[in-house]
Coordinates of C-alpha atoms in Angstrom, one line a residue:
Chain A
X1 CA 69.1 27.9 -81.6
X2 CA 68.1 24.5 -83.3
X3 CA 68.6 20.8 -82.2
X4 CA 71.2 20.8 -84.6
X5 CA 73.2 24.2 -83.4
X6 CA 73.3 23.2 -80.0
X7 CA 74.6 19.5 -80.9
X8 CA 77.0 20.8 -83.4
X9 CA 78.0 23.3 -81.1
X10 CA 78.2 21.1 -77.9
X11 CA 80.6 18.2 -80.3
X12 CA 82.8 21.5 -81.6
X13 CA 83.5 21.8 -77.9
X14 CA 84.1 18.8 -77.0
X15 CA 86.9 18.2 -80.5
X16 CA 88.2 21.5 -79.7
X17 CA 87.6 22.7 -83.3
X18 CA 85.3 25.2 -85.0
X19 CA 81.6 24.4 -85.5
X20 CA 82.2 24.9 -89.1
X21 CA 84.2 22.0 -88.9
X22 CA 81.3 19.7 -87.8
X23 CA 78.9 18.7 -90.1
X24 CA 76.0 15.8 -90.2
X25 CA 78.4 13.2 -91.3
X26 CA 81.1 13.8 -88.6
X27 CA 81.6 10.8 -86.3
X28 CA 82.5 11.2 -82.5
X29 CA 85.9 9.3 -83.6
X30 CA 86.3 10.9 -86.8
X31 CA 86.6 14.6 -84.7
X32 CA 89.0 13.2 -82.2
X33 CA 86.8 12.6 -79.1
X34 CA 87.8 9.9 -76.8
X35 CA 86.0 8.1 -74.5
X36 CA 86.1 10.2 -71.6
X37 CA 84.8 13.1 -74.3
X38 CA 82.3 10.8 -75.2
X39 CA 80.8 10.8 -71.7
X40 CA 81.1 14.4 -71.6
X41 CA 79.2 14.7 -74.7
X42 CA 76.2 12.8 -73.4
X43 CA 76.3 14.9 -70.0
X44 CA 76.2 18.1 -72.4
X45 CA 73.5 16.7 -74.2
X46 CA 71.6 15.5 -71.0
X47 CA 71.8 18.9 -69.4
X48 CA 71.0 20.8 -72.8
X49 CA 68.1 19.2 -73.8
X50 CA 66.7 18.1 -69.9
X51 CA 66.9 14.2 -71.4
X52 CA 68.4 11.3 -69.9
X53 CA 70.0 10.0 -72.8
X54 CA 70.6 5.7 -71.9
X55 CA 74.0 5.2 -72.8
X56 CA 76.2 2.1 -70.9
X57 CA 80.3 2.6 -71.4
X58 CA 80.8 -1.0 -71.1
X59 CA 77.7 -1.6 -73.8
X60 CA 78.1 1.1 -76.1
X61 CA 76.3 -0.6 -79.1
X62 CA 73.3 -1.7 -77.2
X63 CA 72.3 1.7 -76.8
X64 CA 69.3 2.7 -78.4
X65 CA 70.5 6.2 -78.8
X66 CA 72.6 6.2 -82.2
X67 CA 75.9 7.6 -81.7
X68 CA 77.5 7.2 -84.8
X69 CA 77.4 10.4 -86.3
X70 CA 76.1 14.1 -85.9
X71 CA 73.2 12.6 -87.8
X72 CA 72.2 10.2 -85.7
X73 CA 72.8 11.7 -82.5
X74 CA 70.2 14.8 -84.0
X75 CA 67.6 12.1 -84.8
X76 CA 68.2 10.7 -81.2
X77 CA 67.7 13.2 -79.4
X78 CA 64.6 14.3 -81.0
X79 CA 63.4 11.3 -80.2
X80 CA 64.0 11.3 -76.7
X81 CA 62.6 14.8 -76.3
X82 CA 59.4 13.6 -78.0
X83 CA 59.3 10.6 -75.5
X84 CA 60.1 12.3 -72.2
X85 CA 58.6 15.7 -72.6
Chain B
X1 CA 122.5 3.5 -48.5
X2 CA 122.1 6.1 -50.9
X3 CA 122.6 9.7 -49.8
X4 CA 119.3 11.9 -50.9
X5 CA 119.1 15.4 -51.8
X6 CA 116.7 17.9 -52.8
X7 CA 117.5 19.2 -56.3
X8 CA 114.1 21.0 -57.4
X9 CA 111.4 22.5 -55.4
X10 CA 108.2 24.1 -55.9
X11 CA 105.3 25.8 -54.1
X12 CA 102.1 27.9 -54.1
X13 CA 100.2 28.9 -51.2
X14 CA 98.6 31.9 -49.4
X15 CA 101.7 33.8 -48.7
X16 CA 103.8 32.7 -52.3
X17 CA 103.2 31.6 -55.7
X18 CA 106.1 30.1 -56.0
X19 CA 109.4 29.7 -54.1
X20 CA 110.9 32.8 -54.2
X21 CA 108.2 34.7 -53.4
X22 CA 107.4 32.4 -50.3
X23 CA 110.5 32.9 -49.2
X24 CA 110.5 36.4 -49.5
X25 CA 107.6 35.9 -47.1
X26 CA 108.7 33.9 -44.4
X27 CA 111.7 36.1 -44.1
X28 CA 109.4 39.5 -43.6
X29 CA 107.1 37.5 -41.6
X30 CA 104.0 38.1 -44.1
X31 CA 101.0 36.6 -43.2
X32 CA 98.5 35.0 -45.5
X33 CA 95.8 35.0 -43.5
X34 CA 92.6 36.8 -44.4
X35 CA 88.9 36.8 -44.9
X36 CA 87.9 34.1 -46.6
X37 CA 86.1 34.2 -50.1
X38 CA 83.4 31.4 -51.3
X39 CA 80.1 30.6 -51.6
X40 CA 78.4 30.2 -48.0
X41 CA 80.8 31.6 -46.2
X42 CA 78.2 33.4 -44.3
X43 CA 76.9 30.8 -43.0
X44 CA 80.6 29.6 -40.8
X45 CA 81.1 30.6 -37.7
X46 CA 84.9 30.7 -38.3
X47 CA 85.8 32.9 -41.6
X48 CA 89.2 33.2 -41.7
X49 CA 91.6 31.3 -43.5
X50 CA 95.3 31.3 -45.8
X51 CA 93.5 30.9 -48.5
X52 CA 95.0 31.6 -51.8
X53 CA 92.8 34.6 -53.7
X54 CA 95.1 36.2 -56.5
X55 CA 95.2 32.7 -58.8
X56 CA 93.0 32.6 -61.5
X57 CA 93.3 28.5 -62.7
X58 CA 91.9 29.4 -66.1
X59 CA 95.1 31.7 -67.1
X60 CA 97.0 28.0 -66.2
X61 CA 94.7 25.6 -67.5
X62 CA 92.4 25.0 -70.3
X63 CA 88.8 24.3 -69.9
X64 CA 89.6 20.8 -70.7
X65 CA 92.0 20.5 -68.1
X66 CA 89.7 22.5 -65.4
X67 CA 87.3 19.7 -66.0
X68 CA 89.3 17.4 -64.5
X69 CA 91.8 18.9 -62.5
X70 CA 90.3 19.7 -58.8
X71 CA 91.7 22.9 -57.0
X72 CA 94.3 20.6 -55.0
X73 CA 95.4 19.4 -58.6
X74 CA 95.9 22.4 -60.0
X75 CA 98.0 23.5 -56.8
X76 CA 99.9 20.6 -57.4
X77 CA 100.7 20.7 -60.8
X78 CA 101.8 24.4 -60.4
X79 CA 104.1 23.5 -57.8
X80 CA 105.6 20.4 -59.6
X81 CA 105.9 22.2 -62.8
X82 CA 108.2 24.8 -61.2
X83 CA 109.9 22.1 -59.0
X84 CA 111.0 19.8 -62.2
X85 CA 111.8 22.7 -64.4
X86 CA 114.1 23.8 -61.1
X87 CA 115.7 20.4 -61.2
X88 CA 116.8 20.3 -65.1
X89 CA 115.5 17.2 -65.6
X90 CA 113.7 15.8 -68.6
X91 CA 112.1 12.2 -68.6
X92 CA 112.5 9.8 -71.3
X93 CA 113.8 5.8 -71.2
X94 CA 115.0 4.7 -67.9
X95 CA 115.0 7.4 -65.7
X96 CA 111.1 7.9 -66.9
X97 CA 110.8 4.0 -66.0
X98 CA 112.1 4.5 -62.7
X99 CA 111.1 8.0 -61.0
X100 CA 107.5 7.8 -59.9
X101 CA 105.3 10.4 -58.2
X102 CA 104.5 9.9 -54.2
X103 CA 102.4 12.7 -52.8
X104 CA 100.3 13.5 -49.3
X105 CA 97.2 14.6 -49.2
X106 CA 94.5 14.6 -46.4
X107 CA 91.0 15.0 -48.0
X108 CA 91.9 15.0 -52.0
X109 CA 89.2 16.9 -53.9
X110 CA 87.5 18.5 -51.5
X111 CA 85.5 21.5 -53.1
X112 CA 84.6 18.7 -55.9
X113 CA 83.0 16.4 -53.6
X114 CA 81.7 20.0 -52.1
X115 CA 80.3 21.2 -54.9
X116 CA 78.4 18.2 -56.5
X117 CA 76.9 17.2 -53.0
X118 CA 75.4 20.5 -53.2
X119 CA 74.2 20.6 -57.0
X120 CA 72.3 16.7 -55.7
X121 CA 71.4 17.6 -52.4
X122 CA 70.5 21.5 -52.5
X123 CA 70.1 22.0 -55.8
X124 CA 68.3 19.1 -56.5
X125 CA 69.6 18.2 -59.5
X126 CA 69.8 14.8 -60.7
X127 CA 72.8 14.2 -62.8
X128 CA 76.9 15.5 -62.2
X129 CA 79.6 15.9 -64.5
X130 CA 80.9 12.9 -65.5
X131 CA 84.7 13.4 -64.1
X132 CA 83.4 13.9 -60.5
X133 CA 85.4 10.9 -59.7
X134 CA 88.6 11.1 -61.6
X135 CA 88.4 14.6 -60.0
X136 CA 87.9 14.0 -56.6
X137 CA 90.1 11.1 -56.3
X138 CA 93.0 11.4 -53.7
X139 CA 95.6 9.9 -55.9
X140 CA 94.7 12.3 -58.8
X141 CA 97.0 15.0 -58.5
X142 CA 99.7 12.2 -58.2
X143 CA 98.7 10.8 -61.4
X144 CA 98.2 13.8 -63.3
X145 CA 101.8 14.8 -62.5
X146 CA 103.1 11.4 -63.5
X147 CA 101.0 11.6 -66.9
X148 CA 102.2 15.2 -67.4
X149 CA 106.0 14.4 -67.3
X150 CA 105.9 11.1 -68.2
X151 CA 107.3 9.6 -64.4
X152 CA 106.5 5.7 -64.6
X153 CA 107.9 4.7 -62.0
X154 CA 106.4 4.0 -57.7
X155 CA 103.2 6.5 -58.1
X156 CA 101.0 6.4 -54.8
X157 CA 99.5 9.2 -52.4
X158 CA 99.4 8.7 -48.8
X159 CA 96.6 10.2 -46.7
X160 CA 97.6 10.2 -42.8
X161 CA 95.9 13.6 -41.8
X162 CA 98.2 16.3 -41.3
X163 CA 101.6 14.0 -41.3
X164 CA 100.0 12.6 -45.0
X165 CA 102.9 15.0 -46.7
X166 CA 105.7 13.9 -44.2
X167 CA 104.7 10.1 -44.7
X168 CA 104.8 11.2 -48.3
X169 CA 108.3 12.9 -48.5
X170 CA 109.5 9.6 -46.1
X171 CA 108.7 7.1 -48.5
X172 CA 110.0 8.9 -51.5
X173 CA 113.2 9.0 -49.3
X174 CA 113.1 5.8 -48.7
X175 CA 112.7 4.7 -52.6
X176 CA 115.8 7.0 -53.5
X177 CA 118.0 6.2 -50.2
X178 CA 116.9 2.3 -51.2
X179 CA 118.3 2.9 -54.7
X180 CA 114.8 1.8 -55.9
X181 CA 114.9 5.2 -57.9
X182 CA 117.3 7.7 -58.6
X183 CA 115.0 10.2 -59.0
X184 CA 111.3 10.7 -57.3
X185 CA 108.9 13.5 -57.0
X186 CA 107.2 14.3 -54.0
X187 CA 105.4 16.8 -51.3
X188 CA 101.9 17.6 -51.3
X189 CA 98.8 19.1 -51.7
X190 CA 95.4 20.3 -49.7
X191 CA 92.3 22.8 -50.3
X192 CA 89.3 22.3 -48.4
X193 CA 88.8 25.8 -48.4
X194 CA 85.3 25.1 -49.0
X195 CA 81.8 25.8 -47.0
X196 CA 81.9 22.3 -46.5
X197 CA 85.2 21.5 -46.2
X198 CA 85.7 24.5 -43.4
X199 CA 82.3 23.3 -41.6
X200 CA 83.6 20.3 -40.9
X201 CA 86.7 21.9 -39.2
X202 CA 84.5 24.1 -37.1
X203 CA 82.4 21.2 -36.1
X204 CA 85.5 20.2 -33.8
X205 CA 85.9 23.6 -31.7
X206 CA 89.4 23.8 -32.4
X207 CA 89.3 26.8 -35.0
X208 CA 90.5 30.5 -34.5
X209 CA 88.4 33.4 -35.1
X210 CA 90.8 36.1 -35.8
X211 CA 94.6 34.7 -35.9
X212 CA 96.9 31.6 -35.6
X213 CA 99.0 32.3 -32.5
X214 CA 101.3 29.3 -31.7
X215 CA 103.2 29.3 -28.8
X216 CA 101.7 32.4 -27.5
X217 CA 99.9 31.7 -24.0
X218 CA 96.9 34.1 -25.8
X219 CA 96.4 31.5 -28.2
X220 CA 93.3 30.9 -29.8
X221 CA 93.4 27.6 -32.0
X222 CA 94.2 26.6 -35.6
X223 CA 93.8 28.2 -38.9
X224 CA 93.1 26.5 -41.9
X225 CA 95.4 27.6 -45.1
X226 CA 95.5 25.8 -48.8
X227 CA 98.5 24.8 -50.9
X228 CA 100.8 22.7 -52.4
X229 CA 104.7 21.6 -52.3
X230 CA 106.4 19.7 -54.3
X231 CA 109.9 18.4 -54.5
X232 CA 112.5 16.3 -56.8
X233 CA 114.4 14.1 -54.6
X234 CA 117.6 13.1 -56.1
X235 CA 120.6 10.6 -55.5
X236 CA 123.6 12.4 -54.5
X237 CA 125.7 11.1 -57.0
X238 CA 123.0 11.1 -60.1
X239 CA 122.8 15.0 -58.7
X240 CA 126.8 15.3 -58.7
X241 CA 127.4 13.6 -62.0
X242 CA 124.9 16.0 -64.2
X243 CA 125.9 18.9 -62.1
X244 CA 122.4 19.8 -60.7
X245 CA 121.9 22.8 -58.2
X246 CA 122.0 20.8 -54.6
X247 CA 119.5 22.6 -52.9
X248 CA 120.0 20.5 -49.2
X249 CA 120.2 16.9 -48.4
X250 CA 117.4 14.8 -46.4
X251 CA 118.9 13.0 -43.4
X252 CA 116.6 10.8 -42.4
X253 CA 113.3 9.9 -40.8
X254 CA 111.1 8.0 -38.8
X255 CA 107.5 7.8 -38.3
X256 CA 105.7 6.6 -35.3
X257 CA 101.8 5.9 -33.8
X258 CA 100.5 6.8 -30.4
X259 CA 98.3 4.4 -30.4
X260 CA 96.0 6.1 -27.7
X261 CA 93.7 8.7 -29.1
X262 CA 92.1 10.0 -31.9
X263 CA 92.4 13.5 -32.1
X264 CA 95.1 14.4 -28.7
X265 CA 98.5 14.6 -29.3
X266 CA 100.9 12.5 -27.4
X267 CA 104.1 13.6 -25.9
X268 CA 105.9 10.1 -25.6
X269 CA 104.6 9.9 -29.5
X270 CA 105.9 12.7 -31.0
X271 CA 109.2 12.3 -28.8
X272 CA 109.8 9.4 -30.6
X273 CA 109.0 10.2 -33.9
X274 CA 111.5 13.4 -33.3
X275 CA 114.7 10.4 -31.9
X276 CA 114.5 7.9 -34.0
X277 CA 114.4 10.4 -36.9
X278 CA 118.2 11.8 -35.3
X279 CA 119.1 8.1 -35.0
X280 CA 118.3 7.3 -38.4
X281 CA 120.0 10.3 -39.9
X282 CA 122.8 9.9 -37.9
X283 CA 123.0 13.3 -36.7
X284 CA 123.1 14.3 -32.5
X285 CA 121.0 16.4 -30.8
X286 CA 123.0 19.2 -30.7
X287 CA 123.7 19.3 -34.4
X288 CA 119.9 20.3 -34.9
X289 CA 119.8 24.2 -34.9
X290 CA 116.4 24.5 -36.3
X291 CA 113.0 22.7 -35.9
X292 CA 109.7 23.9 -38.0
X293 CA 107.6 22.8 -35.6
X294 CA 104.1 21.2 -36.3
X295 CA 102.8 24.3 -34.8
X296 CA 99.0 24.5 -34.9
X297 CA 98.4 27.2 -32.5
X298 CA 96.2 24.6 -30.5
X299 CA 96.8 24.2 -27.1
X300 CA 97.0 20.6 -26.6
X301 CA 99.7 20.8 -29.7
X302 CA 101.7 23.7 -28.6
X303 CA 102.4 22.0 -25.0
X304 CA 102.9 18.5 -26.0
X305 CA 105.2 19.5 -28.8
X306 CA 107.2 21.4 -26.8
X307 CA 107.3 19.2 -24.2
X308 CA 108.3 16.6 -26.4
X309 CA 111.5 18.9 -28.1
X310 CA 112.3 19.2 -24.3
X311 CA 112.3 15.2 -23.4
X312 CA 114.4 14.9 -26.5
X313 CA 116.9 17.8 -26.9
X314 CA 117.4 18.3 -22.6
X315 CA 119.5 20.9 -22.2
X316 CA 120.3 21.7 -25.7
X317 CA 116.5 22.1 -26.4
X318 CA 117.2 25.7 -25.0
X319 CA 119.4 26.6 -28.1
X320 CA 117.5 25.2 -30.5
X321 CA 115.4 27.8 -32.2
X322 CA 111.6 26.3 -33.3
X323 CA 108.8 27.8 -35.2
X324 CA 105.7 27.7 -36.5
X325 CA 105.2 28.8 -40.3
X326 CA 101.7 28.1 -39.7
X327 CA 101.1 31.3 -37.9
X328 CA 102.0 32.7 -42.1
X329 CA 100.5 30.2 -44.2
X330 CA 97.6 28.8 -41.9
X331 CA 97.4 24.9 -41.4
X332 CA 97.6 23.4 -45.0
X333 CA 96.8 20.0 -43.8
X334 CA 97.6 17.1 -45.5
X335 CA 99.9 19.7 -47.7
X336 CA 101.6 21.2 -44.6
X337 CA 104.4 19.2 -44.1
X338 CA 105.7 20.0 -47.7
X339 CA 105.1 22.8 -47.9
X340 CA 106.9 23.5 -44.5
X341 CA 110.1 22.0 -45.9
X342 CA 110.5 25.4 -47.8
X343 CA 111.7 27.3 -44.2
X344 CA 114.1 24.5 -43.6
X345 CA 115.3 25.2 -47.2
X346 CA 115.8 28.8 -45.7
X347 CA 117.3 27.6 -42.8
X348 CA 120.1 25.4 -44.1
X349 CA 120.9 27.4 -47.2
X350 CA 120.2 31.1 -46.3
X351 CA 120.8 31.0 -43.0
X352 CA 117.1 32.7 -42.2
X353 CA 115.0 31.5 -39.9
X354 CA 111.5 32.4 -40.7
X355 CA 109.5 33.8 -37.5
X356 CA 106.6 32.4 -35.6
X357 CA 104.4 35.7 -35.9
X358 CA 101.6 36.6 -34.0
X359 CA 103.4 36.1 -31.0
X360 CA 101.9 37.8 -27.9
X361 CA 102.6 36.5 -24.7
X362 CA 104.7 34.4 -23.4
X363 CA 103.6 30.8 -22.3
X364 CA 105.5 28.7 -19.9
X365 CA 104.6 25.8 -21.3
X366 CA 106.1 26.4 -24.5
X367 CA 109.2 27.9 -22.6
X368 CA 111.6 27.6 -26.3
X369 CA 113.1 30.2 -28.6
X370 CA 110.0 30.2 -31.1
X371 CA 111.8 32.7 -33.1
X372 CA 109.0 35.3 -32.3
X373 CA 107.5 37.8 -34.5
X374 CA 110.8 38.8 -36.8
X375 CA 113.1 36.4 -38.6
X376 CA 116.8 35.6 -37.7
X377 CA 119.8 35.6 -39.0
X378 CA 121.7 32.4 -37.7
X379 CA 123.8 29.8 -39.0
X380 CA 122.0 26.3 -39.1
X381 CA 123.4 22.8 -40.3
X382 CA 120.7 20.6 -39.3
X383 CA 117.0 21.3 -39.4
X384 CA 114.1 19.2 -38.7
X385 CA 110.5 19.0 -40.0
X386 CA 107.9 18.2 -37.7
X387 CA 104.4 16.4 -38.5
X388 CA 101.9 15.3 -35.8
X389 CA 99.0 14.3 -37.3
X390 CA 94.9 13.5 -36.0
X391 CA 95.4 9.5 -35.6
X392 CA 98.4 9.8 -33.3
X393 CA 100.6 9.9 -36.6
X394 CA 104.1 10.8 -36.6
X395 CA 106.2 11.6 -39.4
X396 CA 109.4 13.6 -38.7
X397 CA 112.3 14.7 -41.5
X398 CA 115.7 15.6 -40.6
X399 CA 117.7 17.8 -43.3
X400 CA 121.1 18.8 -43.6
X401 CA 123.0 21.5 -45.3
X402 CA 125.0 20.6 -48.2

């Protein structure tokens, strides 16, 4: 499966709702997922993909990785693989 | 004062998923001690253990909820959901405000602490799951049962070894008989069924190969078990005046510290723990007619607890019939106390006194009716709970028949 399945799949989890149901647009808020999901997400992501992703709860908009939708998380983690592989 | 009763109650553990079928056990002397099943086991030298194997959390709990919720959790909130639907009560406004959740609980999440030390050290893997900690906190189970039926009110856990349930059930007493609350939740929980959690036990040479045997001069030491109790203490009145099943009343207490070693029981310790509990309920020796005794099928227990019921009950101590549940269920820890409240209940309102099985020869050291091997039938007004834990701790709970 794609970058995209796997993220799609991994926030459908998360929302408890069907991956039809996520699409590039979706935000993290938009789907329901609080921040305890939120962390959750990034552990998914971390242990998917073999990235660290850095993400600081207390600073969430000084991250570099883009959280703001399904979008930008895809774009994200690309980058990161590109940079740590 | 207030006066306090039980009006729900709830369990699981190796010999009863819930109440009534726990009960069912302790009067056919079932025990719920077998080979134990996780990963590593192999690699203990002591393999036994009442461990709980037909629960399957994910037919309970969703995978959201497993996330989070630790095996001593999910024990827990088993127990307290059947214990608050027992009692008929519903929380909204005031009494939500007031009833609060105080539980005992030796090691908390165990298996979680377990398991992710494993994935870091053995596994070598660099990152855990983000809930470790919620998860393995000792006060989670306490506040997961608070969040699940909305009890605002005094929420703490208390963690004093093997009394930490009796401590537990003491100060939810206390908030009730203190008319702090008319309502609390309380008992506890333990599973450290775990390779860890067990290798820890046998580091201390205290542990049974093949069966708990309190009492019996053949002993040969403790066996672990895993489990939860839980219990809806009640005003008498606030009980009365909705017409709630009375299930027994609690007495009293008292706790006490030997203040002399770490890990040997004292008899001057417990002894006191056991009188000032009688004064404090106001009840005499001879009224008790049954004492679930702390039990642990060790030898420096077995002696100094019945050399304690001795120094305290003199002559009377010979009618007094005493067991050890323990010998069913194993050693649930920081759960046992609560857990061991259930043959009391059986006691005072049955009139059944669940058996010390396992029982082989007699020790004259432990010269008491320990209620060997079979139950009895026997008419009992005043029962007590016993709880000496590692620490020199002492937490003692006198109930009466209502």
């Amino acid at each position: 499966m794609d970058i995209r399945g796997k993220v799609i799949e991994i926030i459908a989890d998360q929302a408890i709702v069907e991956t039809s149901d996520v699409n590039d647009e979706s935000t993290l808020e938009g789907l329901g997922i609080d921040s305890l999901g939120l962390v959750e997400s990034i552990f998914a992501i971390e242990e998917t993909f073999e990235i660290q992703v850095p993400f600081n709860a207390n600073q969430p908009d000084d991250s570099s990785f883009d959280l703001s939708s399904v979008a930008t998380i895809i774009q994200g983690i690309e980058t990161l693989i590109r940079e740590q592989s | 004062m207030k006066r306090v009763v039980i009006t729900g109650s709830g369990t699981i553990n190796s010999i009863g998923q819930n109440i009534l079928q726990t009960i069912d056990s302790l009067k056919e002397g079932r025990c719920g001690i077998t080979d134990l099943k996780f990963k590593d086991v192999e690699r203990l030298s002591v393999k036994i253990g009442g461990q709980i194997h037909d629960f399957e959390p994910d037919k309970h709990f969703n995978r959201q909820q497993l996330s989070l919720y630790d095996r001593y959790t999910q024990l827990t909130l088993l127990a307290g959901k059947e214990a608050i639907h027992q009692s008929g009560l519903t929380f909204s406004g005031e009494i939500a405000e007031s009833t609060g959740v105080v539980l005992g609980t030796a090691g908390g999440g165990v298996s979680t602490w377990d398991d992710n030390y494993r994935a870091v050290y053995e596994d070598r893997k660099n990152r855990v799951h983000p809930f470790v900690v919620p998860k393995l906190m000792n006060n989670a189970a306490a506040s997961h049962l608070s969040m699940k039926y909305n009890l605002k009110g005094p929420t703490f856990t208390v963690s004093s070894a093997c009394a930490s349930s009796n401590h537990a059930m003491a100060q939810a007493f206390q908030i009730v008989r203190s008319a702090q609350s008319s309502v609390m939740v309380t008992g506890g929980s333990e599973s450290m069924l775990c390779f860890g959690g067990v290798k820890a036990w046998e580091g201390l040479r205290v542990m049974s190969n093949d069966a708990c045997r309190p009492f019996s001069l053949n002993r040969s030491g403790m066996v672990q078990g895993e489990g939860a109790a839980i219990f809806v203490f009640e005003e008498l009145e606030h009980a009365k005046r909705r017409g709630a099943d009375i299930i027994c009343e609690i007495k009293g207490f008292a706790m006490s510290a030997d203040a002399a070693d770490i890990v040997n029981p004292s008899k001057r310790g417990a002894g006191r723990a056991i009188s000032d509990a009688l004064r404090d309920a106001r009840v005499n020796v001879e009224d008790v007619g049954y004492i679930n005794a702390h039990g642990t099928g060790t030898a420096a227990n077995d002696k100094t607890e019945c050399a304690a019921v001795a120094d305290v009950f003199g002559h009377h101590a010979n009618k007094i019939m005493i067991s050890s549940t323990k010998s069913m269920h194993g050693h649930i820890i920081g759960g046992t106390g609560a857990v061991e409240i259930v043959p009391c209940i059986l006691a005072l309102r049955e009139g059944v006194i669940a058996p010390t099985i396992g029982y082989q020869e007699h020790d004259p050291e432990c010269a008491l009716d320990i209620v060997p091997n079979k139950a009895r039938d026997a008419k009992v007004n005043v029962a007590i709970s016993n709880a000496f834990a590692f620490g020199g701790l002492n937490a003692v709970l006198v109930l009466q028949k209502i």
